[in-house]
Structure formats: C-alpha cells, structure tokens
Amino acid sequence: MDRYAVIGNPVAHSLSPTIHACFAAQRGESVEYVALRAPLDGFRALVERFFDTGGRGANVTLPFKGEAFELARHASPRAREAGAANFLALRDGRIECDNTDGAGLVADLRDNLGVALAGARILLLGAGGAARGAIAPLLAQSPARLVIANRDAERARALAERFADQGLLAACGLADIPRERFDVVVNATSASTLGARLVLPEGVLREGVLAYDMAYGAAAAAFLAQARASGARATDGLGMLVEQAAESWRLWRGSRPDTAQVLAELRSGRP
Ligand code: ATR
C-alpha cells in the first residue's frame, strides 16, 4: 500500500488524513495517509526516516513549511515563490518539494465559490508565509488590483516589491487600506488563531465583499463573525484545504479527485 503522511506540530487536529481517505475511497485506490507529529527540532530526521522506510509523499503543515522547502533537493517554481513547501515527494531517489496552497486558494475561490478572479479587486491581509504563498497564484488570475495590507506596513511593502514584476500590486498598513471597493478580502493573518481581533478601517468589510479566511474551523471564527457583522459574505478556508489536498494527490498519483463531493461531506460533518 502506498504510504503518505501529513507532518506538523501540532497535527492531531489535521483533516488531511480524512480528506485523503475520502479521495482514496472515491477513486477505489488503496493508500495509507497518516498524521505524523515531528518534534520541533526533529523535522528533517522524521522526513528522512519516512522516505527511507518507503513513504511516497508528505504534506507539511505548521510550523515546518519553511524547513520543508529548505531540505528538498529540488523545489518547484511555486515553492520558490512562496519560500515554503506544503508538499514533498520522492522522485528518482531525491526529495522534491512544491507548494499547492496558493493553487488551492485559487481553485476554491474560482471553482467552488464562483468568484471571477480575472478583473477582480483583491485585498490580501497579512504578509507572513500564508500571504506570500498566495500572491503569485492570485496574480496569475489577472485581477484588476491586488493590495497587500499588513499590520507592519514595511513587511507588506517588501512583499509587494518581491512580486512587482508579476502584476498590479500595492502595499500598505492595515490602517491605510485605500477606501475603494474590493470584491474579495482574503485574511492570511494569524490574528484569529491568536485570539486577536483584526482592526480594519470602517467599510473594508461590507455588503458585496467576499471575506475569505485561509484558516478553517475555530481559527477562522472571529474573522468570519466580524465580516458577517459588517454585511459581507464570509467563508473559511476548508475548501482551500480540500483543493490543496486534491492538487497534492494529483502530483503524487496523476489524477485529480472530485473535490465537490468531499467538501460537501466535510461541511455536513459526515466522513
Ligand atoms: P504565517 O506563516 O501563518 O503567515 P507569520 O509569518 O507569523 O505566519 O505571519 C503572521 C501574519 O499575521 C503577519 O502578517 C502578522 O502581521 P505582522 O507582520 O504585522 O506581525 C499578522 N498578524 C498576527 N497577529 C495579528 C493581529 N493581532 N493583527 C493584525 N495582524 C496580525
């Protein structure tokens, strides 16, 4: 049986084993996919042991996405742009990495939520690893505008400069978000996870905006409540999680599972 894993710390809460079990059942393929908790100083050793003992591929979650990128012998352009990897595979005896998070975000917005990203005005909140991985995939959809807003404005500017050759980018602090109408506001900060409320200027979240949190479950609750209270349509990143998983499955196994069915089952709490 082909062996896969999600590696993180903590990782017990991860839905990835459930999602990949759904993919396997749907496609009639026999795979094993488990959650592995790596010690904070033992990620590399665990990854090497996993692949040495027959592992085929791994997803990587917090806090190891940067380390995963660094340990891989070959990185995809997507991983290089993100500076982080959530995907590892063993090919020709070497560990390769990729980043399927941004593709997952785009697929969820465009295919599951019906957002026309071409020509859209997008506001991206945050300038950490999660935001960085989303920029190139969003720009590749040809939005009319992408504004990166971060509590630390300098960090947002540094990020915008890095991607300046790829599209129409602006950067600012959270307090200086331009007073313009955005179609989509993506929360890539860790404010909700940390139990803090994002302080945004009046009118950023309002009717007609899709407020999207890249986190899901409890970690997204505060932002979704804040968005809904302001009249915005709000959704968490469960669809992004399923889509990045499907993209991982495709890279490992060559075919893309039907994500709609799995997402519907997860939303109804069935699997
Ligand atoms: P990740 O890899 O998950 O993106 P990170 O690199 O630590 O994590 O980045 C966390 C992001 O959340 C940053 O953009 C951070 O803003 P700063 O760069 O100003 O620190 C943002 N963040 C965390 N707590 C926040 C809060 N209470 N309000 C606003 N932004 C917050």
PDB file of N, CA and C in Angstrom, residues 4 16 18-29 31 33 59 87 100 107 111-112 239 241-263 265:
ATOM      1  N   TYR A   4       1.521   7.736   2.658  1.00  0.00           N
ATOM      2  CA  TYR A   4       1.629   9.195   2.657  1.00  0.00           C
ATOM      3  C   TYR A   4       1.413   9.687   4.087  1.00  0.00           C
ATOM      4  N   SER A  16      -6.409  16.425   7.033  1.00  0.00           N
ATOM      5  CA  SER A  16      -5.817  15.848   5.815  1.00  0.00           C
ATOM      6  C   SER A  16      -5.981  14.327   5.723  1.00  0.00           C
ATOM      7  N   THR A  18      -8.397  12.501   6.813  1.00  0.00           N
ATOM      8  CA  THR A  18      -9.796  12.259   6.440  1.00  0.00           C
ATOM      9  C   THR A  18     -10.022  12.579   4.963  1.00  0.00           C
ATOM     10  N   ILE A  19      -9.477  13.701   4.521  1.00  0.00           N
ATOM     11  CA  ILE A  19      -9.665  14.126   3.131  1.00  0.00           C
ATOM     12  C   ILE A  19      -9.054  13.103   2.172  1.00  0.00           C
ATOM     13  N   HIS A  20      -7.840  12.664   2.471  1.00  0.00           N
ATOM     14  CA  HIS A  20      -7.186  11.709   1.561  1.00  0.00           C
ATOM     15  C   HIS A  20      -7.854  10.337   1.621  1.00  0.00           C
ATOM     16  N   ALA A  21      -8.432   9.982   2.781  1.00  0.00           N
ATOM     17  CA  ALA A  21      -9.192   8.723   2.854  1.00  0.00           C
ATOM     18  C   ALA A  21     -10.427   8.823   1.958  1.00  0.00           C
ATOM     19  N   CYS A  22     -11.054  10.008   1.916  1.00  0.00           N
ATOM     20  CA  CYS A  22     -12.209  10.213   1.023  1.00  0.00           C
ATOM     21  C   CYS A  22     -11.781  10.095  -0.438  1.00  0.00           C
ATOM     22  N   PHE A  23     -10.639  10.703  -0.777  1.00  0.00           N
ATOM     23  CA  PHE A  23     -10.142  10.624  -2.165  1.00  0.00           C
ATOM     24  C   PHE A  23      -9.905   9.154  -2.549  1.00  0.00           C
ATOM     25  N   ALA A  24      -9.264   8.412  -1.630  1.00  0.00           N
ATOM     26  CA  ALA A  24      -8.928   7.010  -1.918  1.00  0.00           C
ATOM     27  C   ALA A  24     -10.202   6.193  -2.148  1.00  0.00           C
ATOM     28  N   ALA A  25     -11.212   6.433  -1.274  1.00  0.00           N
ATOM     29  CA  ALA A  25     -12.474   5.688  -1.401  1.00  0.00           C
ATOM     30  C   ALA A  25     -13.152   6.045  -2.728  1.00  0.00           C
ATOM     31  N   GLN A  26     -13.164   7.329  -3.031  1.00  0.00           N
ATOM     32  CA  GLN A  26     -13.809   7.804  -4.260  1.00  0.00           C
ATOM     33  C   GLN A  26     -13.172   7.160  -5.495  1.00  0.00           C
ATOM     34  N   ARG A  27     -11.856   7.030  -5.485  1.00  0.00           N
ATOM     35  CA  ARG A  27     -11.146   6.568  -6.674  1.00  0.00           C
ATOM     36  C   ARG A  27     -10.878   5.064  -6.634  1.00  0.00           C
ATOM     37  N   GLY A  28     -11.281   4.421  -5.529  1.00  0.00           N
ATOM     38  CA  GLY A  28     -11.056   2.980  -5.407  1.00  0.00           C
ATOM     39  C   GLY A  28      -9.570   2.633  -5.353  1.00  0.00           C
ATOM     40  N   GLU A  29      -8.773   3.522  -4.767  1.00  0.00           N
ATOM     41  CA  GLU A  29      -7.335   3.267  -4.663  1.00  0.00           C
ATOM     42  C   GLU A  29      -6.976   2.994  -3.206  1.00  0.00           C
ATOM     43  N   VAL A  31      -4.592   3.464  -0.402  1.00  0.00           N
ATOM     44  CA  VAL A  31      -3.434   4.201   0.108  1.00  0.00           C
ATOM     45  C   VAL A  31      -3.552   4.364   1.620  1.00  0.00           C
ATOM     46  N   TYR A  33      -2.666   7.093   4.616  1.00  0.00           N
ATOM     47  CA  TYR A  33      -2.284   8.502   4.819  1.00  0.00           C
ATOM     48  C   TYR A  33      -2.473   8.808   6.299  1.00  0.00           C
ATOM     49  N   ASN A  59       2.507  15.761   3.010  1.00  0.00           N
ATOM     50  CA  ASN A  59       2.130  17.168   3.142  1.00  0.00           C
ATOM     51  C   ASN A  59       2.778  17.685   4.413  1.00  0.00           C
ATOM     52  N   PHE A  87       4.298  20.354   0.349  1.00  0.00           N
ATOM     53  CA  PHE A  87       4.235  19.106  -0.420  1.00  0.00           C
ATOM     54  C   PHE A  87       5.637  18.556  -0.614  1.00  0.00           C
ATOM     55  N   THR A 100       1.216  23.722  -2.894  1.00  0.00           N
ATOM     56  CA  THR A 100      -0.105  23.618  -3.515  1.00  0.00           C
ATOM     57  C   THR A 100      -1.131  24.501  -2.803  1.00  0.00           C
ATOM     58  N   ALA A 107      -8.385  27.733  -6.635  1.00  0.00           N
ATOM     59  CA  ALA A 107      -9.412  26.775  -7.052  1.00  0.00           C
ATOM     60  C   ALA A 107     -10.674  26.942  -6.216  1.00  0.00           C
ATOM     61  N   ASP A 111     -13.579  28.065  -8.456  1.00  0.00           N
ATOM     62  CA  ASP A 111     -14.406  26.930  -8.871  1.00  0.00           C
ATOM     63  C   ASP A 111     -15.514  26.605  -7.868  1.00  0.00           C
ATOM     64  N   ASN A 112     -15.236  26.742  -6.565  1.00  0.00           N
ATOM     65  CA  ASN A 112     -16.268  26.384  -5.578  1.00  0.00           C
ATOM     66  C   ASN A 112     -17.137  27.576  -5.226  1.00  0.00           C
ATOM     67  N   GLY A 239     -12.457  24.800   1.967  1.00  0.00           N
ATOM     68  CA  GLY A 239     -12.380  24.467   0.540  1.00  0.00           C
ATOM     69  C   GLY A 239     -10.945  24.538   0.026  1.00  0.00           C
ATOM     70  N   LEU A 241      -8.313  23.929   1.805  1.00  0.00           N
ATOM     71  CA  LEU A 241      -7.633  22.745   2.332  1.00  0.00           C
ATOM     72  C   LEU A 241      -7.903  21.528   1.445  1.00  0.00           C
ATOM     73  N   VAL A 242      -9.176  21.370   1.055  1.00  0.00           N
ATOM     74  CA  VAL A 242      -9.531  20.218   0.211  1.00  0.00           C
ATOM     75  C   VAL A 242      -8.881  20.357  -1.166  1.00  0.00           C
ATOM     76  N   GLU A 243      -8.861  21.586  -1.704  1.00  0.00           N
ATOM     77  CA  GLU A 243      -8.284  21.789  -3.033  1.00  0.00           C
ATOM     78  C   GLU A 243      -6.770  21.591  -3.036  1.00  0.00           C
ATOM     79  N   GLN A 244      -6.076  22.060  -1.973  1.00  0.00           N
ATOM     80  CA  GLN A 244      -4.621  21.823  -1.957  1.00  0.00           C
ATOM     81  C   GLN A 244      -4.338  20.329  -1.809  1.00  0.00           C
ATOM     82  N   ALA A 245      -5.237  19.634  -1.099  1.00  0.00           N
ATOM     83  CA  ALA A 245      -5.068  18.184  -0.954  1.00  0.00           C
ATOM     84  C   ALA A 245      -5.250  17.495  -2.309  1.00  0.00           C
ATOM     85  N   ALA A 246      -6.249  17.946  -3.072  1.00  0.00           N
ATOM     86  CA  ALA A 246      -6.505  17.335  -4.385  1.00  0.00           C
ATOM     87  C   ALA A 246      -5.334  17.589  -5.333  1.00  0.00           C
ATOM     88  N   GLU A 247      -4.767  18.779  -5.226  1.00  0.00           N
ATOM     89  CA  GLU A 247      -3.600  19.101  -6.051  1.00  0.00           C
ATOM     90  C   GLU A 247      -2.405  18.234  -5.635  1.00  0.00           C
ATOM     91  N   SER A 248      -2.248  17.990  -4.346  1.00  0.00           N
ATOM     92  CA  SER A 248      -1.180  17.104  -3.864  1.00  0.00           C
ATOM     93  C   SER A 248      -1.392  15.691  -4.408  1.00  0.00           C
ATOM     94  N   TRP A 249      -2.620  15.224  -4.297  1.00  0.00           N
ATOM     95  CA  TRP A 249      -2.963  13.876  -4.791  1.00  0.00           C
ATOM     96  C   TRP A 249      -2.639  13.764  -6.280  1.00  0.00           C
ATOM     97  N   ARG A 250      -2.987  14.799  -7.029  1.00  0.00           N
ATOM     98  CA  ARG A 250      -2.718  14.787  -8.470  1.00  0.00           C
ATOM     99  C   ARG A 250      -1.211  14.687  -8.747  1.00  0.00           C
ATOM    100  N   LEU A 251      -0.429  15.455  -7.994  1.00  0.00           N
ATOM    101  CA  LEU A 251       1.018  15.431  -8.216  1.00  0.00           C
ATOM    102  C   LEU A 251       1.610  14.063  -7.858  1.00  0.00           C
ATOM    103  N   TRP A 252       1.073  13.463  -6.808  1.00  0.00           N
ATOM    104  CA  TRP A 252       1.599  12.147  -6.416  1.00  0.00           C
ATOM    105  C   TRP A 252       1.118  11.032  -7.335  1.00  0.00           C
ATOM    106  N   ARG A 253      -0.185  11.107  -7.702  1.00  0.00           N
ATOM    107  CA  ARG A 253      -0.824   9.918  -8.285  1.00  0.00           C
ATOM    108  C   ARG A 253      -1.374  10.130  -9.694  1.00  0.00           C
ATOM    109  N   GLY A 254      -1.297  11.356 -10.204  1.00  0.00           N
ATOM    110  CA  GLY A 254      -1.593  11.570 -11.615  1.00  0.00           C
ATOM    111  C   GLY A 254      -3.021  11.893 -11.983  1.00  0.00           C
ATOM    112  N   SER A 255      -3.951  11.800 -11.035  1.00  0.00           N
ATOM    113  CA  SER A 255      -5.346  12.123 -11.372  1.00  0.00           C
ATOM    114  C   SER A 255      -5.912  13.031 -10.286  1.00  0.00           C
ATOM    115  N   ARG A 256      -6.861  13.879 -10.653  1.00  0.00           N
ATOM    116  CA  ARG A 256      -7.383  14.829  -9.655  1.00  0.00           C
ATOM    117  C   ARG A 256      -8.726  14.333  -9.117  1.00  0.00           C
ATOM    118  N   PRO A 257      -8.841  14.152  -7.799  1.00  0.00           N
ATOM    119  CA  PRO A 257     -10.124  13.694  -7.239  1.00  0.00           C
ATOM    120  C   PRO A 257     -11.215  14.754  -7.394  1.00  0.00           C
ATOM    121  N   ASP A 258     -12.472  14.302  -7.249  1.00  0.00           N
ATOM    122  CA  ASP A 258     -13.622  15.221  -7.273  1.00  0.00           C
ATOM    123  C   ASP A 258     -13.717  15.871  -5.895  1.00  0.00           C
ATOM    124  N   THR A 259     -13.426  17.158  -5.842  1.00  0.00           N
ATOM    125  CA  THR A 259     -13.368  17.830  -4.543  1.00  0.00           C
ATOM    126  C   THR A 259     -14.749  18.229  -4.027  1.00  0.00           C
ATOM    127  N   ALA A 260     -15.690  18.479  -4.937  1.00  0.00           N
ATOM    128  CA  ALA A 260     -17.008  18.985  -4.512  1.00  0.00           C
ATOM    129  C   ALA A 260     -17.668  18.009  -3.541  1.00  0.00           C
ATOM    130  N   GLN A 261     -17.583  16.722  -3.893  1.00  0.00           N
ATOM    131  CA  GLN A 261     -18.214  15.699  -3.059  1.00  0.00           C
ATOM    132  C   GLN A 261     -17.573  15.664  -1.664  1.00  0.00           C
ATOM    133  N   VAL A 262     -16.252  15.720  -1.622  1.00  0.00           N
ATOM    134  CA  VAL A 262     -15.543  15.631  -0.340  1.00  0.00           C
ATOM    135  C   VAL A 262     -15.821  16.872   0.515  1.00  0.00           C
ATOM    136  N   LEU A 263     -15.828  18.026  -0.143  1.00  0.00           N
ATOM    137  CA  LEU A 263     -16.087  19.269   0.590  1.00  0.00           C
ATOM    138  C   LEU A 263     -17.508  19.257   1.168  1.00  0.00           C
ATOM    139  N   GLU A 265     -19.239  16.668   1.991  1.00  0.00           N
ATOM    140  CA  GLU A 265     -19.279  15.713   3.105  1.00  0.00           C
ATOM    141  C   GLU A 265     -18.646  16.312   4.364  1.00  0.00           C
TER     142      GLU A 265
END
